mmCIF file of C-alpha atoms in Angstrom:
data_model
loop_
_atom_site.group_PDB
_atom_site.id
_atom_site.type_symbol
_atom_site.label_atom_id
_atom_site.label_comp_id
_atom_site.label_asym_id
_atom_site.label_seq_id
_atom_site.Cartn_x
_atom_site.Cartn_y
_atom_site.Cartn_z
ATOM 1 C CA UNK A 1 -30.205 -20.066 -56.093
ATOM 2 C CA UNK A 2 -28.447 -19.123 -52.808
ATOM 3 C CA UNK A 3 -26.085 -16.214 -53.156
ATOM 4 C CA UNK A 4 -22.515 -16.927 -52.037
ATOM 5 C CA UNK A 5 -21.223 -14.736 -49.215
ATOM 6 C CA UNK A 6 -18.220 -12.597 -49.866
ATOM 7 C CA UNK A 7 -14.986 -13.269 -47.918
ATOM 8 C CA UNK A 8 -15.364 -9.904 -46.182
ATOM 9 C CA UNK A 9 -18.877 -10.731 -44.942
ATOM 10 C CA UNK A 10 -17.779 -14.156 -43.721
ATOM 11 C CA UNK A 11 -14.924 -12.558 -41.777
ATOM 12 C CA UNK A 12 -17.320 -10.075 -40.128
ATOM 13 C CA UNK A 13 -19.679 -12.882 -39.077
ATOM 14 C CA UNK A 14 -16.754 -14.841 -37.676
ATOM 15 C CA UNK A 15 -15.615 -11.860 -35.581
ATOM 16 C CA UNK A 16 -19.165 -11.312 -34.336
ATOM 17 C CA UNK A 17 -19.442 -14.934 -33.144
ATOM 18 C CA UNK A 18 -16.109 -14.629 -31.364
ATOM 19 C CA UNK A 19 -17.285 -11.475 -29.584
ATOM 20 C CA UNK A 20 -20.528 -13.156 -28.471
ATOM 21 C CA UNK A 21 -18.592 -16.167 -27.200
ATOM 22 C CA UNK A 22 -16.204 -13.885 -25.325
ATOM 23 C CA UNK A 23 -19.118 -11.984 -23.734
ATOM 24 C CA UNK A 24 -20.789 -15.209 -22.569
ATOM 25 C CA UNK A 25 -17.512 -16.346 -21.080
ATOM 26 C CA UNK A 26 -17.078 -13.045 -19.227
ATOM 27 C CA UNK A 27 -20.608 -13.250 -17.816
ATOM 28 C CA UNK A 28 -19.924 -16.775 -16.565
ATOM 29 C CA UNK A 29 -16.681 -15.659 -14.916
ATOM 30 C CA UNK A 30 -18.433 -12.755 -13.180
ATOM 31 C CA UNK A 31 -21.221 -15.041 -11.959
ATOM 32 C CA UNK A 32 -18.661 -17.488 -10.570
ATOM 33 C CA UNK A 33 -16.766 -14.696 -8.824
ATOM 34 C CA UNK A 34 -19.966 -13.343 -7.273
ATOM 35 C CA UNK A 35 -20.873 -16.837 -6.099
ATOM 36 C CA UNK A 36 -17.396 -17.319 -4.618
ATOM 37 C CA UNK A 37 -17.624 -13.995 -2.753
ATOM 38 C CA UNK A 38 -21.095 -14.851 -1.505
ATOM 39 C CA UNK A 39 -19.967 -18.282 -0.331
ATOM 40 C CA UNK A 40 -16.741 -17.057 1.295
ATOM 41 C CA UNK A 41 -18.278 -14.097 3.111
ATOM 42 C CA UNK A 42 -21.231 -14.873 5.393
ATOM 43 C CA UNK A 43 -21.941 -11.137 5.702
ATOM 44 C CA UNK A 44 -22.020 -10.527 1.959
ATOM 45 C CA UNK A 45 -25.775 -9.884 1.834
ATOM 46 C CA UNK A 46 -25.722 -7.426 4.743
ATOM 47 C CA UNK A 47 -22.634 -5.638 3.398
ATOM 48 C CA UNK A 48 -24.388 -5.214 0.041
ATOM 49 C CA UNK A 49 -27.401 -3.662 1.782
ATOM 50 C CA UNK A 50 -25.136 -1.264 3.716
ATOM 51 C CA UNK A 51 -23.346 -0.215 0.530
ATOM 52 C CA UNK A 52 -26.679 0.317 -1.211
ATOM 53 C CA UNK A 53 -27.872 2.440 1.711
ATOM 54 C CA UNK A 54 -24.719 4.582 1.525
ATOM 55 C CA UNK A 55 -25.156 5.135 -2.208
ATOM 56 C CA UNK A 56 -28.675 6.487 -1.721
ATOM 57 C CA UNK A 57 -27.952 8.460 1.432
ATOM 58 C CA UNK A 58 -29.228 12.033 1.409
ATOM 59 C CA UNK A 59 -26.815 13.761 3.761
ATOM 60 C CA UNK A 60 -28.770 17.025 3.658
ATOM 61 C CA UNK A 61 -31.645 15.389 5.572
ATOM 62 C CA UNK A 62 -29.358 14.041 8.278
ATOM 63 C CA UNK A 63 -27.656 17.247 9.387
ATOM 64 C CA UNK A 64 -27.494 17.456 13.155
ATOM 65 C CA UNK A 65 -28.434 20.501 15.226
ATOM 66 C CA UNK A 66 -26.027 23.400 15.220
ATOM 67 C CA UNK A 67 -23.805 23.513 18.326
ATOM 68 C CA UNK A 68 -24.267 26.298 20.841
ATOM 69 C CA UNK A 69 -22.081 29.368 20.540
ATOM 70 C CA UNK A 70 -20.439 28.727 23.906
ATOM 71 C CA UNK A 71 -21.006 25.489 25.788
ATOM 72 C CA UNK A 72 -19.053 23.921 28.623
ATOM 73 C CA UNK A 73 -19.148 20.323 27.363
ATOM 74 C CA UNK A 74 -18.482 19.161 23.807
ATOM 75 C CA UNK A 75 -18.829 15.496 22.754
ATOM 76 C CA UNK A 76 -17.139 14.237 19.592
ATOM 77 C CA UNK A 77 -17.104 10.798 17.962
ATOM 78 C CA UNK A 78 -14.393 9.384 15.729
ATOM 79 C CA UNK A 79 -14.759 6.293 13.578
ATOM 80 C CA UNK A 80 -11.743 4.058 13.091
ATOM 81 C CA UNK A 81 -11.158 1.792 10.059
ATOM 82 C CA UNK A 82 -11.388 -1.996 10.290
ATOM 83 C CA UNK A 83 -8.065 -3.441 11.412
ATOM 84 C CA UNK A 84 -6.208 -6.254 9.666
ATOM 85 C CA UNK A 85 -7.748 -8.964 11.828
ATOM 86 C CA UNK A 86 -11.281 -7.722 11.184
ATOM 87 C CA UNK A 87 -10.651 -7.468 7.444
ATOM 88 C CA UNK A 88 -9.303 -11.026 7.357
ATOM 89 C CA UNK A 89 -12.371 -12.258 9.265
ATOM 90 C CA UNK A 90 -14.596 -10.357 6.795
ATOM 91 C CA UNK A 91 -16.216 -8.373 9.604
ATOM 92 C CA UNK A 92 -18.779 -5.721 8.735
ATOM 93 C CA UNK A 93 -18.217 -1.977 8.714
ATOM 94 C CA UNK A 94 -21.570 -0.915 10.171
ATOM 95 C CA UNK A 95 -20.762 2.755 10.858
ATOM 96 C CA UNK A 96 -21.425 5.582 8.399
ATOM 97 C CA UNK A 97 -20.606 9.271 8.965
ATOM 98 C CA UNK A 98 -23.089 11.085 6.681
ATOM 99 C CA UNK A 99 -22.245 14.569 8.003
ATOM 100 C CA UNK A 100 -19.912 16.317 10.447
ATOM 101 C CA UNK A 101 -22.428 15.952 13.292
ATOM 102 C CA UNK A 102 -24.160 12.615 12.658
ATOM 103 C CA UNK A 103 -23.249 8.950 13.166
ATOM 104 C CA UNK A 104 -25.366 6.267 11.496
ATOM 105 C CA UNK A 105 -25.324 2.689 12.803
ATOM 106 C CA UNK A 106 -26.566 -0.072 10.472
ATOM 107 C CA UNK A 107 -28.148 -2.947 12.403
ATOM 108 C CA UNK A 108 -29.107 -6.192 10.658
ATOM 109 C CA UNK A 109 -32.667 -7.367 11.395
ATOM 110 C CA UNK A 110 -34.715 -10.380 10.303
ATOM 111 C CA UNK A 111 -38.421 -10.497 9.450
ATOM 112 C CA UNK A 112 -40.783 -13.352 10.302
ATOM 113 C CA UNK A 113 -40.267 -14.821 6.817
ATOM 114 C CA UNK A 114 -36.473 -14.790 7.495
ATOM 115 C CA UNK A 115 -35.896 -11.903 5.072
ATOM 116 C CA UNK A 116 -33.011 -9.695 6.191
ATOM 117 C CA UNK A 117 -33.232 -5.907 6.308
ATOM 118 C CA UNK A 118 -31.335 -2.953 7.795
ATOM 119 C CA UNK A 119 -32.415 -0.780 10.675
ATOM 120 C CA UNK A 120 -30.487 2.490 10.382
ATOM 121 C CA UNK A 121 -30.154 4.469 13.593
ATOM 122 C CA UNK A 122 -28.758 8.015 13.650
ATOM 123 C CA UNK A 123 -27.100 9.800 16.568
ATOM 124 C CA UNK A 124 -26.182 13.499 16.734
ATOM 125 C CA UNK A 125 -23.018 14.867 18.362
ATOM 126 C CA UNK A 126 -21.164 18.172 18.433
ATOM 127 C CA UNK A 127 -18.653 16.815 15.887
ATOM 128 C CA UNK A 128 -18.119 13.507 14.106
ATOM 129 C CA UNK A 129 -15.071 12.259 12.202
ATOM 130 C CA UNK A 130 -14.868 9.427 9.673
ATOM 131 C CA UNK A 131 -12.063 6.876 9.388
ATOM 132 C CA UNK A 132 -10.008 9.161 7.118
ATOM 133 C CA UNK A 133 -9.754 11.980 9.699
ATOM 134 C CA UNK A 134 -6.274 12.722 11.037
ATOM 135 C CA UNK A 135 -5.316 13.284 14.675
ATOM 136 C CA UNK A 136 -4.673 16.928 13.776
ATOM 137 C CA UNK A 137 -8.259 17.396 12.575
ATOM 138 C CA UNK A 138 -9.701 15.725 15.678
ATOM 139 C CA UNK A 139 -7.512 17.947 17.863
ATOM 140 C CA UNK A 140 -8.838 21.131 16.214
ATOM 141 C CA UNK A 141 -12.380 20.370 17.392
ATOM 142 C CA UNK A 142 -11.660 18.774 20.795
ATOM 143 C CA UNK A 143 -8.645 19.952 22.797
ATOM 144 C CA UNK A 144 -7.418 23.004 20.888
ATOM 145 C CA UNK A 145 -10.369 25.302 21.762
ATOM 146 C CA UNK A 146 -9.568 24.709 25.452
ATOM 147 C CA UNK A 147 -5.845 25.461 25.475
ATOM 148 C CA UNK A 148 -6.092 29.217 25.841
ATOM 149 C CA UNK A 149 -8.578 28.902 28.721
ATOM 150 C CA UNK A 150 -5.833 27.722 31.100
ATOM 151 C CA UNK A 151 -4.006 31.007 30.487
ATOM 152 C CA UNK A 152 -7.123 32.695 31.911
ATOM 153 C CA UNK A 153 -6.953 30.618 35.135
ATOM 154 C CA UNK A 154 -9.221 27.908 33.743
ATOM 155 C CA UNK A 155 -9.259 24.162 34.429
ATOM 156 C CA UNK A 156 -9.802 22.198 31.209
ATOM 157 C CA UNK A 157 -10.249 18.468 30.663
ATOM 158 C CA UNK A 158 -10.150 16.391 27.498
ATOM 159 C CA UNK A 159 -10.810 12.668 27.737
ATOM 160 C CA UNK A 160 -10.871 9.685 25.389
ATOM 161 C CA UNK A 161 -13.585 7.119 26.035
ATOM 162 C CA UNK A 162 -14.529 3.873 24.283
ATOM 163 C CA UNK A 163 -14.071 0.139 24.137
ATOM 164 C CA UNK A 164 -10.787 -1.755 23.978
ATOM 165 C CA UNK A 165 -9.196 -1.436 20.551
ATOM 166 C CA UNK A 166 -11.225 1.606 19.522
ATOM 167 C CA UNK A 167 -8.095 3.766 19.288
ATOM 168 C CA UNK A 168 -8.321 6.049 22.336
ATOM 169 C CA UNK A 169 -4.609 5.878 23.169
ATOM 170 C CA UNK A 170 -3.721 6.360 19.482
ATOM 171 C CA UNK A 171 -5.698 9.617 19.406
ATOM 172 C CA UNK A 172 -4.529 11.071 22.691
ATOM 173 C CA UNK A 173 -1.029 9.589 22.984
ATOM 174 C CA UNK A 174 0.164 9.143 19.402
ATOM 175 C CA UNK A 175 1.109 6.295 17.091
ATOM 176 C CA UNK A 176 2.250 2.988 18.583
ATOM 177 C CA UNK A 177 4.448 0.216 17.225
ATOM 178 C CA UNK A 178 4.447 -2.520 19.863
ATOM 179 C CA UNK A 179 5.464 -0.744 23.066
ATOM 180 C CA UNK A 180 7.236 2.057 21.177
ATOM 181 C CA UNK A 181 5.261 5.274 20.972
ATOM 182 C CA UNK A 182 5.544 8.338 18.736
ATOM 183 C CA UNK A 183 4.065 11.010 21.004
ATOM 184 C CA UNK A 184 4.535 13.729 18.390
ATOM 185 C CA UNK A 185 1.377 12.554 16.586
ATOM 186 C CA UNK A 186 -1.019 12.672 19.539
ATOM 187 C CA UNK A 187 -3.054 15.174 21.515
ATOM 188 C CA UNK A 188 -0.375 15.376 24.231
ATOM 189 C CA UNK A 189 2.104 16.855 21.740
ATOM 190 C CA UNK A 190 -0.351 19.209 20.079
ATOM 191 C CA UNK A 191 -1.519 20.685 23.386
ATOM 192 C CA UNK A 192 2.096 21.132 24.514
ATOM 193 C CA UNK A 193 3.007 22.855 21.230
ATOM 194 C CA UNK A 194 0.141 25.332 21.543
ATOM 195 C CA UNK A 195 0.914 26.017 25.220
ATOM 196 C CA UNK A 196 4.528 26.952 24.490
ATOM 197 C CA UNK A 197 3.498 29.019 21.452
ATOM 198 C CA UNK A 198 1.069 31.033 23.572
ATOM 199 C CA UNK A 199 3.709 31.519 26.272
ATOM 200 C CA UNK A 200 5.826 33.399 23.720
ATOM 201 C CA UNK A 201 3.057 35.850 22.773
ATOM 202 C CA UNK A 202 3.122 39.359 24.208
ATOM 203 C CA UNK A 203 -0.260 38.861 25.903
ATOM 204 C CA UNK A 204 1.001 36.100 28.208
ATOM 205 C CA UNK A 205 4.763 36.656 28.378
ATOM 206 C CA UNK A 206 4.277 39.281 31.083
ATOM 207 C CA UNK A 207 2.528 36.749 33.362
ATOM 208 C CA UNK A 208 5.866 35.015 33.999
ATOM 209 C CA UNK A 209 4.301 31.570 33.824
ATOM 210 C CA UNK A 210 6.161 28.289 34.269
ATOM 211 C CA UNK A 211 5.035 24.935 32.871
ATOM 212 C CA UNK A 212 4.934 21.673 34.818
ATOM 213 C CA UNK A 213 3.862 18.150 33.925
ATOM 214 C CA UNK A 214 2.371 15.318 35.988
ATOM 215 C CA UNK A 215 1.336 11.809 34.961
ATOM 216 C CA UNK A 216 -0.541 9.287 37.094
ATOM 217 C CA UNK A 217 -2.703 6.215 36.568
ATOM 218 C CA UNK A 218 -5.729 4.730 38.316
ATOM 219 C CA UNK A 219 -5.703 0.946 38.409
ATOM 220 C CA UNK A 220 -7.464 -1.523 40.692
ATOM 221 C CA UNK A 221 -8.880 1.276 42.838
ATOM 222 C CA UNK A 222 -5.409 2.737 43.549
ATOM 223 C CA UNK A 223 -3.495 5.742 42.177
ATOM 224 C CA UNK A 224 0.131 5.458 41.013
ATOM 225 C CA UNK A 225 2.641 8.168 40.045
ATOM 226 C CA UNK A 226 4.000 7.211 36.608
ATOM 227 C CA UNK A 227 6.850 9.724 36.879
ATOM 228 C CA UNK A 228 8.040 8.445 40.245
ATOM 229 C CA UNK A 229 8.508 4.674 39.909
ATOM 230 C CA UNK A 230 4.748 4.030 40.226
ATOM 231 C CA UNK A 231 4.639 5.262 43.799
ATOM 232 C CA UNK A 232 1.226 4.709 45.413
ATOM 233 C CA UNK A 233 -0.583 8.005 46.035
ATOM 234 C CA UNK A 234 -3.503 9.094 48.203
ATOM 235 C CA UNK A 235 -6.477 11.094 46.949
ATOM 236 C CA UNK A 236 -7.847 13.383 49.671
ATOM 237 C CA UNK A 237 -10.090 16.403 50.018
ATOM 238 C CA UNK A 238 -8.516 19.632 51.304
ATOM 239 C CA UNK A 239 -10.032 22.351 53.488
ATOM 240 C CA UNK A 240 -11.575 24.040 50.452
ATOM 241 C CA UNK A 241 -13.321 20.777 49.513
ATOM 242 C CA UNK A 242 -11.044 20.364 46.508
ATOM 243 C CA UNK A 243 -9.756 16.906 45.577
ATOM 244 C CA UNK A 244 -5.955 16.644 45.806
ATOM 245 C CA UNK A 245 -3.615 13.832 44.728
ATOM 246 C CA UNK A 246 -1.198 13.865 47.679
ATOM 247 C CA UNK A 247 2.484 13.440 46.850
ATOM 248 C CA UNK A 248 2.075 13.642 43.057
ATOM 249 C CA UNK A 249 5.401 14.642 41.520
ATOM 250 C CA UNK A 250 5.395 17.754 39.329
ATOM 251 C CA UNK A 251 8.278 18.194 36.907
ATOM 252 C CA UNK A 252 9.096 21.558 35.350
ATOM 253 C CA UNK A 253 9.454 21.517 31.564
ATOM 254 C CA UNK A 254 10.979 24.153 29.317
ATOM 255 C CA UNK A 255 9.976 22.969 25.846
ATOM 256 C CA UNK A 256 7.715 20.590 23.929
ATOM 257 C CA UNK A 257 10.419 17.918 23.787
ATOM 258 C CA UNK A 258 10.653 17.856 27.609
ATOM 259 C CA UNK A 259 6.871 17.410 27.825
ATOM 260 C CA UNK A 260 6.912 14.521 25.334
ATOM 261 C CA UNK A 261 9.717 12.835 27.273
ATOM 262 C CA UNK A 262 7.442 12.849 30.324
ATOM 263 C CA UNK A 263 4.597 11.357 28.273
ATOM 264 C CA UNK A 264 6.812 8.597 26.907
ATOM 265 C CA UNK A 265 8.242 7.842 30.351
ATOM 266 C CA UNK A 266 4.778 7.577 31.871
ATOM 267 C CA UNK A 267 3.392 5.415 29.083
ATOM 268 C CA UNK A 268 6.305 3.007 29.409
ATOM 269 C CA UNK A 269 5.229 2.389 33.031
ATOM 270 C CA UNK A 270 1.506 2.209 32.384
ATOM 271 C CA UNK A 271 -0.317 -1.006 33.245
ATOM 272 C CA UNK A 272 -1.217 -2.888 30.072
ATOM 273 C CA UNK A 273 -2.169 -6.372 28.980
ATOM 274 C CA UNK A 274 -3.068 -8.494 25.987
ATOM 275 C CA UNK A 275 -6.672 -9.029 24.922
ATOM 276 C CA UNK A 276 -8.194 -10.763 21.919
ATOM 277 C CA UNK A 277 -8.846 -7.290 20.496
ATOM 278 C CA UNK A 278 -5.496 -5.627 21.120
ATOM 279 C CA UNK A 279 -2.050 -7.167 21.681
ATOM 280 C CA UNK A 280 -1.004 -4.147 23.788
ATOM 281 C CA UNK A 281 -4.151 -2.918 25.531
ATOM 282 C CA UNK A 282 -4.218 -0.159 28.172
ATOM 283 C CA UNK A 283 -5.849 -1.590 31.298
ATOM 284 C CA UNK A 284 -5.770 1.538 33.479
ATOM 285 C CA UNK A 285 -7.037 5.111 33.424
ATOM 286 C CA UNK A 286 -4.266 7.685 33.023
ATOM 287 C CA UNK A 287 -4.263 11.430 33.647
ATOM 288 C CA UNK A 288 -1.570 13.570 32.011
ATOM 289 C CA UNK A 289 -1.619 17.151 33.283
ATOM 290 C CA UNK A 290 -0.054 20.298 31.882
ATOM 291 C CA UNK A 291 0.073 22.857 34.678
ATOM 292 C CA UNK A 292 0.759 26.594 34.565
ATOM 293 C CA UNK A 293 2.089 28.283 37.693
ATOM 294 C CA UNK A 294 2.715 31.929 38.456
ATOM 295 C CA UNK A 295 5.168 32.642 41.278
ATOM 296 C CA UNK A 296 4.650 29.131 42.618
ATOM 297 C CA UNK A 297 0.836 29.342 42.670
ATOM 298 C CA UNK A 298 -1.505 27.397 40.392
ATOM 299 C CA UNK A 299 -2.609 29.511 37.427
ATOM 300 C CA UNK A 300 -4.275 26.966 35.109
ATOM 301 C CA UNK A 301 -4.390 23.245 34.424
ATOM 302 C CA UNK A 302 -5.118 21.055 31.388
ATOM 303 C CA UNK A 303 -5.901 17.390 32.155
ATOM 304 C CA UNK A 304 -5.750 14.805 29.355
ATOM 305 C CA UNK A 305 -7.499 11.619 30.439
ATOM 306 C CA UNK A 306 -7.022 8.317 28.618
ATOM 307 C CA UNK A 307 -9.623 5.904 29.985
ATOM 308 C CA UNK A 308 -9.296 2.124 29.968
ATOM 309 C CA UNK A 309 -11.759 0.127 27.847
ATOM 310 C CA UNK A 310 -15.306 0.596 29.128
ATOM 311 C CA UNK A 311 -16.523 -2.904 28.147
ATOM 312 C CA UNK A 312 -17.063 -5.978 30.282
ATOM 313 C CA UNK A 313 -14.308 -8.593 30.217
ATOM 314 C CA UNK A 314 -16.607 -10.895 28.233
ATOM 315 C CA UNK A 315 -16.781 -8.317 25.447
ATOM 316 C CA UNK A 316 -13.035 -8.206 24.799
ATOM 317 C CA UNK A 317 -13.375 -10.574 21.871
ATOM 318 C CA UNK A 318 -15.334 -7.988 19.879
ATOM 319 C CA UNK A 319 -13.675 -4.928 18.335
ATOM 320 C CA UNK A 320 -15.592 -1.725 17.723
ATOM 321 C CA UNK A 321 -15.396 0.406 14.550
ATOM 322 C CA UNK A 322 -15.678 3.675 16.400
ATOM 323 C CA UNK A 323 -14.332 5.683 19.230
ATOM 324 C CA UNK A 324 -15.442 8.692 21.179
ATOM 325 C CA UNK A 325 -13.683 11.717 22.591
ATOM 326 C CA UNK A 326 -15.047 14.467 24.748
ATOM 327 C CA UNK A 327 -13.941 17.666 26.390
ATOM 328 C CA UNK A 328 -15.154 19.876 29.204
ATOM 329 C CA UNK A 329 -14.216 23.211 30.738
ATOM 330 C CA UNK A 330 -14.664 24.429 34.319
#
């Protein structure tokens, strides 16, 4: 004779069946979501492989060589995040920064049997920065080590180089909103701040140095003064075989705010245009110079160069997830 189940046991079995049904339903929902993601994103498979590679990355094996104690040229690379347009288009983030000196590029390849796989290429630089790095951090490793050299009669140069939309002007000039610029967040401002701080120290106050600013652009093979109504300038070689920009206007500045006003004035005159990558793209090379003079004679000079996009016109439809910055000292 079959034993009758107690009410308590029947209730437990009922709850267990409900849990199993709920689990099956959840698994079905997850499978549908995964299918929807896979269908809606053509790069889903490659992105999954990149994420898997990042999870298993051994950063200790990818450390780049240690930089020299004192070297005249330093090359740094900064990765930028995907912008809103790229995120909407479900573009791939193919750049990984596994250490402070290494950039890894993930390239999608296809075997003969049409199976996809990743080819991971690594490149070593003096410093690398991921997409979370601030302008202040980038400045510490690029332009800041050069500032004091101009107080010792040095000529320093820091330049931003990369494709359209890679963020060169954002790094060197500051944050932009349309044509409005906040220069206080860029390399221009940080160099100016350090220059005026050093001027107040006892070591350099006795030199009686004065600070001047110049700003010019190179566009279409010609040079224009951005602080003098875009006057056309000549570039000639003097008797000492030094290149001189003839007629370039130098304006004396007394504080950081004066220097930033010059930067904003020059940027407002800079040649720009719209591309499929950037609604407000810089189309010219610009050179912003901070000059120290002692009794009217050149003492030191810091040149901040913001280069135009280095790509061909046909490449303007493709944004890049990285940017590069370099510095040199003479």
